[in-house]
Short mmCIF file of C-alpha atoms in Angstrom, two decimals:
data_model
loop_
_atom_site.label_atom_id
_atom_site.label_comp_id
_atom_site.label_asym_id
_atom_site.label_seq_id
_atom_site.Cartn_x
_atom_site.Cartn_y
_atom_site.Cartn_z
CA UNK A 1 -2.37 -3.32 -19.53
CA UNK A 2 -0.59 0.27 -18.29
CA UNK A 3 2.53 0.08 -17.46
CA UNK A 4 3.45 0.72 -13.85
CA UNK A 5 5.21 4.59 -14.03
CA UNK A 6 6.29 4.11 -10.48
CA UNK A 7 10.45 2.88 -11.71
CA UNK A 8 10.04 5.88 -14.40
CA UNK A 9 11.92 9.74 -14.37
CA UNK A 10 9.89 12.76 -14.24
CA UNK A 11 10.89 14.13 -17.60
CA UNK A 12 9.13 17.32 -17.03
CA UNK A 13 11.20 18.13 -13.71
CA UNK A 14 13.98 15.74 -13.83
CA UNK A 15 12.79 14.10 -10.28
CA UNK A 16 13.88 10.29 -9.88
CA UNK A 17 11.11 7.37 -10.44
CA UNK A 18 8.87 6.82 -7.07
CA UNK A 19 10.39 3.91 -6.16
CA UNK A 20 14.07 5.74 -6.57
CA UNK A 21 12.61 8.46 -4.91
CA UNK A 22 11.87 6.56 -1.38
CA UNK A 23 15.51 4.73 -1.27
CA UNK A 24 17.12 8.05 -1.95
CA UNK A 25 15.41 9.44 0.77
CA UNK A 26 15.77 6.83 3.17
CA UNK A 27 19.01 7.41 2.07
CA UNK A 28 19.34 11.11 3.13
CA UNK A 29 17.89 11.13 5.99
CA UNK A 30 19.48 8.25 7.50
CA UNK A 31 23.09 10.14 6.52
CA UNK A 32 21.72 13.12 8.46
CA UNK A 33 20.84 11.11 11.58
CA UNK A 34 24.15 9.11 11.12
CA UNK A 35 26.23 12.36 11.95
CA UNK A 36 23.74 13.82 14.60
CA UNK A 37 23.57 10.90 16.41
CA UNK A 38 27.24 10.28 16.43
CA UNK A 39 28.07 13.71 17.03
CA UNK A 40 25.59 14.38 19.82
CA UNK A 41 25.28 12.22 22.67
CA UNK A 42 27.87 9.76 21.35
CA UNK A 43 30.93 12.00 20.93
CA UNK A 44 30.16 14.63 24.25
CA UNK A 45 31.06 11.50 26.82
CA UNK A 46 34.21 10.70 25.21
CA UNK A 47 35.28 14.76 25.06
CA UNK A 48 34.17 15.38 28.02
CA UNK A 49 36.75 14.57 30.81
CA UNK A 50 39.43 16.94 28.02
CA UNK A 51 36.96 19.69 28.68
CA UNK A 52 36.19 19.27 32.19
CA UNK A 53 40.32 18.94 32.60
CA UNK A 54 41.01 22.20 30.68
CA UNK A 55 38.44 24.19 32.13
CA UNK A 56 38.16 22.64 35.93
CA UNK A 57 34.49 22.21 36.16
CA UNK A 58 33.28 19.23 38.59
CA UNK A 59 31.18 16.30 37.55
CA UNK A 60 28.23 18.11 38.20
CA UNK A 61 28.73 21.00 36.19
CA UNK A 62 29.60 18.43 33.17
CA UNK A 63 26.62 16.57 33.58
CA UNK A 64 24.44 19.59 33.11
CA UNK A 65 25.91 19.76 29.36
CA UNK A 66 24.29 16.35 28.73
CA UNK A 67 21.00 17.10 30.35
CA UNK A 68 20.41 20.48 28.78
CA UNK A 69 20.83 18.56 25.53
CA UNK A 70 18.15 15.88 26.20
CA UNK A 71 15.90 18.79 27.69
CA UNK A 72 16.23 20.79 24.50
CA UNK A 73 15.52 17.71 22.56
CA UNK A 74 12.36 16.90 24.52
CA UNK A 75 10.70 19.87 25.10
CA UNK A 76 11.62 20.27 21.23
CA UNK A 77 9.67 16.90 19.76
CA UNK A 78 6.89 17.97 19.10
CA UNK A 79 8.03 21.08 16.40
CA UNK A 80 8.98 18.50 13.74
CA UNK A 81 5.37 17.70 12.81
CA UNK A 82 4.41 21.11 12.83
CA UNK A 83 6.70 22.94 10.85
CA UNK A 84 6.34 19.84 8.42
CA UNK A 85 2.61 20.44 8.16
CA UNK A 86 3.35 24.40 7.27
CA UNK A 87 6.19 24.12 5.69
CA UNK A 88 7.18 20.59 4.05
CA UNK A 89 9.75 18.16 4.63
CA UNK A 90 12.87 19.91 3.82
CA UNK A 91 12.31 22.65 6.36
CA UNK A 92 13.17 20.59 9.93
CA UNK A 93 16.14 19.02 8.14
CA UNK A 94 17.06 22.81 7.04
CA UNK A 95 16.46 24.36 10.38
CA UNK A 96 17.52 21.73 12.16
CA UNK A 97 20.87 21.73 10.28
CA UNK A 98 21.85 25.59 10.54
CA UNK A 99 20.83 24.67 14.77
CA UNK A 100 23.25 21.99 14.99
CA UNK A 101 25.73 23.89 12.83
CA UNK A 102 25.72 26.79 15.69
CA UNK A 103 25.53 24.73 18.86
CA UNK A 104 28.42 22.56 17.78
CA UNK A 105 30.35 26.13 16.99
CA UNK A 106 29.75 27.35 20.64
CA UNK A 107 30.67 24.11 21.86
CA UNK A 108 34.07 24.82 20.16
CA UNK A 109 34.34 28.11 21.80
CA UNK A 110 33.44 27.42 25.37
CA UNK A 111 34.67 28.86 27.86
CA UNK A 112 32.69 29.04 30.65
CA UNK A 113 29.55 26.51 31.68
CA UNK A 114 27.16 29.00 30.47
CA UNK A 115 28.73 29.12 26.99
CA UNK A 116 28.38 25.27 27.09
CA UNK A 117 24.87 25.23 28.00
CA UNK A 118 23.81 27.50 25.15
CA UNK A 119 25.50 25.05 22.51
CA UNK A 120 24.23 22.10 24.13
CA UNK A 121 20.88 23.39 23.73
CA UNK A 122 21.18 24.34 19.96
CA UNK A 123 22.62 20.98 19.83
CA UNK A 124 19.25 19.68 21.28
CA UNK A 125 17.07 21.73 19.01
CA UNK A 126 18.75 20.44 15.99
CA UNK A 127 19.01 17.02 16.85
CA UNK A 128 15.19 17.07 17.37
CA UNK A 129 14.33 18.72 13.88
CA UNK A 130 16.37 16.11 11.67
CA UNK A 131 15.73 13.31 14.29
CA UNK A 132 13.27 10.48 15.29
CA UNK A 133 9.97 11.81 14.63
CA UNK A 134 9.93 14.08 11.12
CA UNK A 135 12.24 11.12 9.73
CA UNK A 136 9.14 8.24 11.09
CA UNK A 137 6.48 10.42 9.90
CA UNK A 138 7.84 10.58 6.20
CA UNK A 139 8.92 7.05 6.05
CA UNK A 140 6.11 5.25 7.17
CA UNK A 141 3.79 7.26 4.97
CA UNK A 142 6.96 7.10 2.01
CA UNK A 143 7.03 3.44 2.72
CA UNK A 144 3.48 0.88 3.23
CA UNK A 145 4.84 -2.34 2.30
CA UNK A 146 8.72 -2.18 3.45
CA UNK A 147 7.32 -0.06 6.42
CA UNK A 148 9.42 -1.53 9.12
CA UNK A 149 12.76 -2.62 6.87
CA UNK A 150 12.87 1.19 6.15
CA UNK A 151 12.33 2.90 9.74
CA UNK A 152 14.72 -0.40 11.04
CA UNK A 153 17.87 1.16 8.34
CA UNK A 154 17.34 4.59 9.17
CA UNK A 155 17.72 3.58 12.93
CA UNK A 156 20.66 1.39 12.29
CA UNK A 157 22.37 4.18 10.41
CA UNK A 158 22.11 6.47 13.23
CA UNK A 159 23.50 3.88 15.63
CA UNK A 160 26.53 3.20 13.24
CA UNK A 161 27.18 7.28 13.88
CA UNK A 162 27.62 6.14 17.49
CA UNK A 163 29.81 3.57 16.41
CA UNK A 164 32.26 5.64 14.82
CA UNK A 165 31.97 8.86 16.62
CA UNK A 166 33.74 7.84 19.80
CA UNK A 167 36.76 6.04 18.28
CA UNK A 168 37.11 9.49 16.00
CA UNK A 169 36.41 11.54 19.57
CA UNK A 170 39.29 9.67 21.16
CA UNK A 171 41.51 9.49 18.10
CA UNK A 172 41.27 13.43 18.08
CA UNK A 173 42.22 13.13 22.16
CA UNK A 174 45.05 10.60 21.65
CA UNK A 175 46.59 12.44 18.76
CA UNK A 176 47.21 15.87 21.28
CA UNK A 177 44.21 17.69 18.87
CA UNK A 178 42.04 19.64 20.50
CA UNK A 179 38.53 18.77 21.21
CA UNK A 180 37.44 22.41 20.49
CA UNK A 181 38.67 21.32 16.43
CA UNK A 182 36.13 18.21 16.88
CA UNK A 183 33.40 20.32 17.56
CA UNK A 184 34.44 22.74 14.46
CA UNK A 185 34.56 19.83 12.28
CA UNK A 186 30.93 18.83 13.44
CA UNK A 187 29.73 22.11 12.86
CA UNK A 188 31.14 22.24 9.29
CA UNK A 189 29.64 18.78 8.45
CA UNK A 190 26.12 19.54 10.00
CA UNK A 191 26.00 22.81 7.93
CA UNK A 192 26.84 21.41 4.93
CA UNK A 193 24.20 18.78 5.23
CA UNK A 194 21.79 20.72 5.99
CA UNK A 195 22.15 22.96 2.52
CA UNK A 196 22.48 19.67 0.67
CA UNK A 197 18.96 18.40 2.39
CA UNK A 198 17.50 21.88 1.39
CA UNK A 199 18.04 21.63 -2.14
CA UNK A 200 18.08 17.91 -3.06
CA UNK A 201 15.27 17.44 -5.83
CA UNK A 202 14.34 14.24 -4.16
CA UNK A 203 12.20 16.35 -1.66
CA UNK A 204 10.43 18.14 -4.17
CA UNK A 205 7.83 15.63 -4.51
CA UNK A 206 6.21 13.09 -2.46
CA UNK A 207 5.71 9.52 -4.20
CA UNK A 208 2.45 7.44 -4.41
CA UNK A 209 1.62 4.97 -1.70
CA UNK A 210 2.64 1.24 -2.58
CA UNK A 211 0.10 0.51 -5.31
CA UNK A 212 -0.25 -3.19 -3.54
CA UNK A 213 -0.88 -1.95 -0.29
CA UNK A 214 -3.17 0.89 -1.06
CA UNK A 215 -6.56 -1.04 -0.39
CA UNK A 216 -4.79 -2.11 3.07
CA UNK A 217 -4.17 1.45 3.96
CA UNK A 218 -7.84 2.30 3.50
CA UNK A 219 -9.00 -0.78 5.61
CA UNK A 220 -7.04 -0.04 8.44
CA UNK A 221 -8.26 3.45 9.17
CA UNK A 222 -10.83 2.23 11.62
CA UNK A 223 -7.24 1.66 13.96
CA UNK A 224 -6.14 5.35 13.84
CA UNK A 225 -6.49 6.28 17.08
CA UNK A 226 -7.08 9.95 17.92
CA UNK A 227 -4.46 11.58 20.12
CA UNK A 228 -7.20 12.10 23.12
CA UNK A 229 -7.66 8.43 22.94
CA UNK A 230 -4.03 7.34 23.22
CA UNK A 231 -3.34 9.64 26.19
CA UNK A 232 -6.10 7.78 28.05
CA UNK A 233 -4.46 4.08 26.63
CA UNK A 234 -2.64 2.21 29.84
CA UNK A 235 -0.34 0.51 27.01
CA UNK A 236 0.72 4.04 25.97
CA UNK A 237 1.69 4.98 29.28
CA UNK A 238 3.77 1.83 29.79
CA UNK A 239 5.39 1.95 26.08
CA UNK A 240 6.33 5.63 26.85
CA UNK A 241 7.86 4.93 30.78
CA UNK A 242 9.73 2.05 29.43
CA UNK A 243 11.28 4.32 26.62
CA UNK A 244 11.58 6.68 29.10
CA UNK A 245 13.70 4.36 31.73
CA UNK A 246 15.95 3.32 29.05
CA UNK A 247 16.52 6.95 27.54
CA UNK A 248 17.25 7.57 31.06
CA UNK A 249 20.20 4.72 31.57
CA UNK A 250 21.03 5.57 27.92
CA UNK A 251 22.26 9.35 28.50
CA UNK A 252 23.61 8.56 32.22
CA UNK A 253 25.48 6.02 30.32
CA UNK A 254 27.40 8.34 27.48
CA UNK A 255 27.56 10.94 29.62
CA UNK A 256 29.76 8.77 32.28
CA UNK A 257 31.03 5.53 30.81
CA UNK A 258 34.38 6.49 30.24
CA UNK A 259 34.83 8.20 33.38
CA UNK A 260 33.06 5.34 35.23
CA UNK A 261 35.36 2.64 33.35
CA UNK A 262 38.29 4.56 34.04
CA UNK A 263 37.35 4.62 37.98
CA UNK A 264 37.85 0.77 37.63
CA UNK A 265 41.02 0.79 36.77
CA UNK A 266 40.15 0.55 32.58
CA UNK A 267 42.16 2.91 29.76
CA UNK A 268 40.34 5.30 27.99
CA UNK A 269 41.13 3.40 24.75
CA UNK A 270 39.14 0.43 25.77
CA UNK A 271 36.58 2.68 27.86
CA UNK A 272 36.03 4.15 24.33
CA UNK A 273 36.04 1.62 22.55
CA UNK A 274 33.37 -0.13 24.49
CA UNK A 275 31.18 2.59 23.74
CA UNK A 276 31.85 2.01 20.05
CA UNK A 277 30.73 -1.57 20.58
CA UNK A 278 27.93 -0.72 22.38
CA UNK A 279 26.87 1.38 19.15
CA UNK A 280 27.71 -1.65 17.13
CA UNK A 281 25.36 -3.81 18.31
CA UNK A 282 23.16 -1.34 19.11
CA UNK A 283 22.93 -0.82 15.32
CA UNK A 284 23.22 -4.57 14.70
CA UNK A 285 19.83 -5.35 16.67
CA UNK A 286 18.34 -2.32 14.78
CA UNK A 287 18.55 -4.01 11.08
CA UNK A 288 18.06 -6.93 12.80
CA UNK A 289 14.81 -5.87 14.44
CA UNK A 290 13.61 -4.26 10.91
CA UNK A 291 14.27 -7.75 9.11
CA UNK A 292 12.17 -10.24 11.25
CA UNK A 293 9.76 -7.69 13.35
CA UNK A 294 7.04 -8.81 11.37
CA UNK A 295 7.43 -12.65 12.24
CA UNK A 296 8.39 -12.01 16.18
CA UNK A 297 5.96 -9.62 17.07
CA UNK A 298 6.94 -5.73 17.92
CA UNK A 299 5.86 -6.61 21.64
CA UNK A 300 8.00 -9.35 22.20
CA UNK A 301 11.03 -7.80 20.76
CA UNK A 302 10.60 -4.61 22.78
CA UNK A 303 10.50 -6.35 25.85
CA UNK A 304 13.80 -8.84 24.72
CA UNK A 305 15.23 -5.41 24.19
CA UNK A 306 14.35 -4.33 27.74
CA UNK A 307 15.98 -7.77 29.49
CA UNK A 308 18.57 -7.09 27.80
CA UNK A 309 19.40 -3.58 28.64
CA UNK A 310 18.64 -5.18 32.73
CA UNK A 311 21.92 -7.35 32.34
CA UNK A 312 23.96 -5.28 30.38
CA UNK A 313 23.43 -2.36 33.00
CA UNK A 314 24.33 -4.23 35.81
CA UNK A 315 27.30 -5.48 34.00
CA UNK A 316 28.53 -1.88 33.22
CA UNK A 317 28.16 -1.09 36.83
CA UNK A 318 30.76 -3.56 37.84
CA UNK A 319 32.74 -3.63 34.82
CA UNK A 320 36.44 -4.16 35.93
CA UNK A 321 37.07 -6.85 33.48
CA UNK A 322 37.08 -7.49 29.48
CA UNK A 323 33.76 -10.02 29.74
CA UNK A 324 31.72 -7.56 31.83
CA UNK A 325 32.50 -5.11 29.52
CA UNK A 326 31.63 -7.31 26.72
CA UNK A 327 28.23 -8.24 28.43
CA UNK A 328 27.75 -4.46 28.70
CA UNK A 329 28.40 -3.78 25.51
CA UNK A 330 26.13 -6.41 23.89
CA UNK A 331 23.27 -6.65 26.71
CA UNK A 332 22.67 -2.23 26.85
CA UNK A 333 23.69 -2.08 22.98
CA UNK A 334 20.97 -4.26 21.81
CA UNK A 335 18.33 -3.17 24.26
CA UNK A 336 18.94 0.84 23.25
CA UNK A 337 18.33 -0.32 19.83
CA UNK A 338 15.56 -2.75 20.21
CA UNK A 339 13.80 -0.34 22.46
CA UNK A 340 14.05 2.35 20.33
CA UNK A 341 12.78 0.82 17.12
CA UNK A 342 10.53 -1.45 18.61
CA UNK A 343 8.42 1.24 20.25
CA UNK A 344 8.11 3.15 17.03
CA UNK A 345 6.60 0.26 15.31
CA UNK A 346 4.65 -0.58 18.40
CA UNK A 347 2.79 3.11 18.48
CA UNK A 348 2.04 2.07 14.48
CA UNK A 349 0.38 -1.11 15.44
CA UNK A 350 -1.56 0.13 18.51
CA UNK A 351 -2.72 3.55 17.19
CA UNK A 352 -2.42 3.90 13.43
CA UNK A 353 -0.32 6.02 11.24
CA UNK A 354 -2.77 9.15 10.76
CA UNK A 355 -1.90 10.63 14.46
CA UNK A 356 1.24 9.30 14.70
CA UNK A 357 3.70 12.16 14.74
CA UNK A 358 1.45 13.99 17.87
CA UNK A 359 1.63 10.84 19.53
CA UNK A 360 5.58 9.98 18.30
CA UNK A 361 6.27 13.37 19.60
CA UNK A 362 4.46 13.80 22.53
CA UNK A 363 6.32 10.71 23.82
CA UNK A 364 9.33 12.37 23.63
CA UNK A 365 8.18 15.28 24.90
CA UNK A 366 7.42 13.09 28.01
CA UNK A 367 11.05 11.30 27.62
CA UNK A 368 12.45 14.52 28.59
CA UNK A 369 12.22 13.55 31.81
CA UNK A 370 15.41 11.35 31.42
CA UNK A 371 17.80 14.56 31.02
CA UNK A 372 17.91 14.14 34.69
CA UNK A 373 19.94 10.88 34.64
CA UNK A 374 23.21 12.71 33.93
CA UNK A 375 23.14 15.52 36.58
CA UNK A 376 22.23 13.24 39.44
CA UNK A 377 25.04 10.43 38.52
CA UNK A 378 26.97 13.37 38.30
CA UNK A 379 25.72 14.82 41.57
CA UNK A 380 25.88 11.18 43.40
CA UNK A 381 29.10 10.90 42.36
CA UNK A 382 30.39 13.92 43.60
CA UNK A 383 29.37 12.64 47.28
CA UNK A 384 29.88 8.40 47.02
CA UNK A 385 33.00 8.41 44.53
CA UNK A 386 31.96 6.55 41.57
CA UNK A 387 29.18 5.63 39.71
CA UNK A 388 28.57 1.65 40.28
CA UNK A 389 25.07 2.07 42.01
CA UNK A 390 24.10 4.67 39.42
CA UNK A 391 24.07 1.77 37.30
CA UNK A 392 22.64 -0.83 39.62
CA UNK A 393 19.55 1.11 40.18
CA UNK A 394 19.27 1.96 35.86
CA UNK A 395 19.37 -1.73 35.82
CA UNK A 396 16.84 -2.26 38.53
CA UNK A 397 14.48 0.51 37.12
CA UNK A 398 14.66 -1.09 33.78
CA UNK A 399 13.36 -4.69 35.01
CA UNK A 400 10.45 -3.17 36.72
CA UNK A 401 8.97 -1.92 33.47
CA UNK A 402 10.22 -5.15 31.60
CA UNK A 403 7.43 -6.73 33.68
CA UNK A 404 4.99 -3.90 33.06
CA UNK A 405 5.46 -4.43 29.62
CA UNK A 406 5.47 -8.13 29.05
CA UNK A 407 2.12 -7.97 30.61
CA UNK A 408 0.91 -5.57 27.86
CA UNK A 409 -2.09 -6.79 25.80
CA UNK A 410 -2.77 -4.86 22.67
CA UNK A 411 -5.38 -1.81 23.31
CA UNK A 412 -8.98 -1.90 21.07
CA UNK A 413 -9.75 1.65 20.03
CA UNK A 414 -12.63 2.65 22.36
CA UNK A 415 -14.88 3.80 20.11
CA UNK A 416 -14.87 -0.07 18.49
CA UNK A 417 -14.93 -1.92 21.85
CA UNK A 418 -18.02 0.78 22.46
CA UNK A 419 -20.00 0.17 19.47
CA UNK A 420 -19.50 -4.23 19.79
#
């Protein structure tokens, strides 16, 4: 019998085993969405009522910051698979790093809103190109077998960033340091990454598929769907709105959570910390979801994610009191990470892995649409006072496509249903 070579070195190059090779991966690229994530959307809420204090801009102006960001990110999806395709896997994480490394240093340097735009927008562009979609693409073609335990980690690591990045943002506030050194510090960590991505030998080589799961693979590529088929797919269109809706709720949410808490009478401390226990159990449900997804069904557990984000939303909009921020906390937490894993694992089961990053990425592409969530809360609040029916409508939005989605069926590839 041959002996499996998958657990053994490359002696020729020095490259871990296969099955080393995948976990240190995982590994890496779940590091590198740990800081992004954390120091992206997670960290600008928290800083931003210092910098819209220091340099007087209004709510409005602020909010912009936030929805340049997701536009950038958006509009920017779809370049992962691409430059993967020309030019491997280390050169999104590479690009991506030195984009991030730049956008945070402008943010550090602002001084005007224009200023702030431009580094939100790097910001964007980098967070796209060591994000979501190159990081699903090489796992779920790195990984057959432990498919969804391995996209559910690298989730859960970047909702961990979120955990951590706001009580760091507000320890930097609360210690009278500037939040022009947070975003230097960010820019030295993304930078360094990013060189440490470009050279790792782990990259150098792509591992065999799962031996045991090889014949599977082959079986299943009747189900890849072609990319002109899924835009036609009704259960596409729903997946992608509900992500959508909940992207939406998701930035208006950092952007103004702390400044909406602190309208109802809460301290920054605990506004901050909320949004650090939001991330917790936003990163909770994502190991969670990667550990029994198989058993419950990615359908069911997309939709428990989108109840969930219904309640906590209308809890944040009226949350004046420790349990309402605690329902908050849990209810948006765990439907942000539900939602977000679920789908991914959803578009696998629907429409194959072969087209998956065009169809990964043109759903974000659509999700851009949600960078307007921030600048209209912003706007609203300029003219009502507050943001509690910013939050009551999220939370209304976000049942409405609960109940498109629960009464999802799964698709049959036309060309199948066609030829029966």
């Amino acid at each position: 019998m041959q002996q499996s070579t998958d657990h053994v070195p490359d002696q020729a190059t020095g490259l871990p085993s296969a099955e080393t090779g995948r976990w240190l991966l995982l590994a890496m690229v779940s590091l590198v969405f740990f800081v992004t994530t954390g120091g992206t959307f997670s960290s600008l809420g928290v800083l931003l009522p210092a910098m819209v204090g220091e340099l007087q801009w209004s709510w409005t102006e602020a909010g912009l910051g936030f929805t340049v960001l997701a536009l950038f990110t958006g509009l920017s999806s779809t370049f992962p698979a691409t430059i993967i395709k020309w030019f491997g896997i280390k050169a999104p994480y590479l690009a991506g790093g030195i984009m991030l490394a730049s956008g945070f240093f402008i943010l550090s340097i602002t001084q005007s809103v224009a200023i702030y735009l431009c580094g939100a927008g790097l910001v964007g562009l980098g967070y796209s190109l060591t994000g979501a979609v190159p990081a699903v693409t090489i796992l779920s073609s790195w990984f057959s077998e432990k498919r969804s335990l391995a996209i559910g980690v690298f989730f859960t690591f970047g909702a961990l960033g979120s955990v951590c990045a706001p009580l760091i943002a507000n320890y930097v506030l609360s210690a009278d340091m500037s939040w022009r050194l947070y975003w230097q510090a960010m820019a030295a960590i993304t930078g360094g990454l990013s060189l440490v991505l470009a050279v790792a030998a782990v990259l150098r080589a792509k591992p065999k598929p799962e031996p045991d799961n090889e014949a599977a693979m082959l079986e299943d590529e009747s189900q890849n769907w072609t990319f002109g088929e899924v835009l036609r797919n009704y259960q596409y269109h729903v997946i992608t709105l509900a992500v959508t809706i909940t992207l939406l709720g998701t930035l208006t949410m950092n952007t103004w959570q702390v400044t909406h808490l602190q309208n109802l009478g809460v301290s920054a401390t605990i506004a901050a910390s909320a949004l650090s226990m939001h991330a917790l159990f936003n990163a909770a449900s994502r190991i969670g979801g990667g550990l029994i997804i198989d058993r419950v069904g990615a359908k069911l557990m997309f939709c428990f994610g989108l109840v969930s984000g219904v309640i906590g939303m209308f809890a944040l909009s009226i949350a004046d009191s420790y349990p309402l921020i605690l329902i908050f906390a849990i209810g948006d937490g765990i439907c942000f990470g539900i939602v977000t894993f679920a789908s991914s694992i959803l578009l696998l089961e629907y429409f194959g892995a072969r087209n998956n990053p065009m169809i990964l990425g043109f759903q974000n592409l659509v999700t851009t649409l949600a960078m307007v969530g921030p600048v209209m809360a912003g706007g609203m609040a300029d003219r009502i006072g507050g943001f509690t029916e910013v939050f009551m409508i999220a939370s209304g939005l976000m049942f409405i496509v609960f109940l498109l989605s629960l009464t999802m069926k799964k698709p049959v590839r036309p060309s199948i249903r066609d030829a029966a």
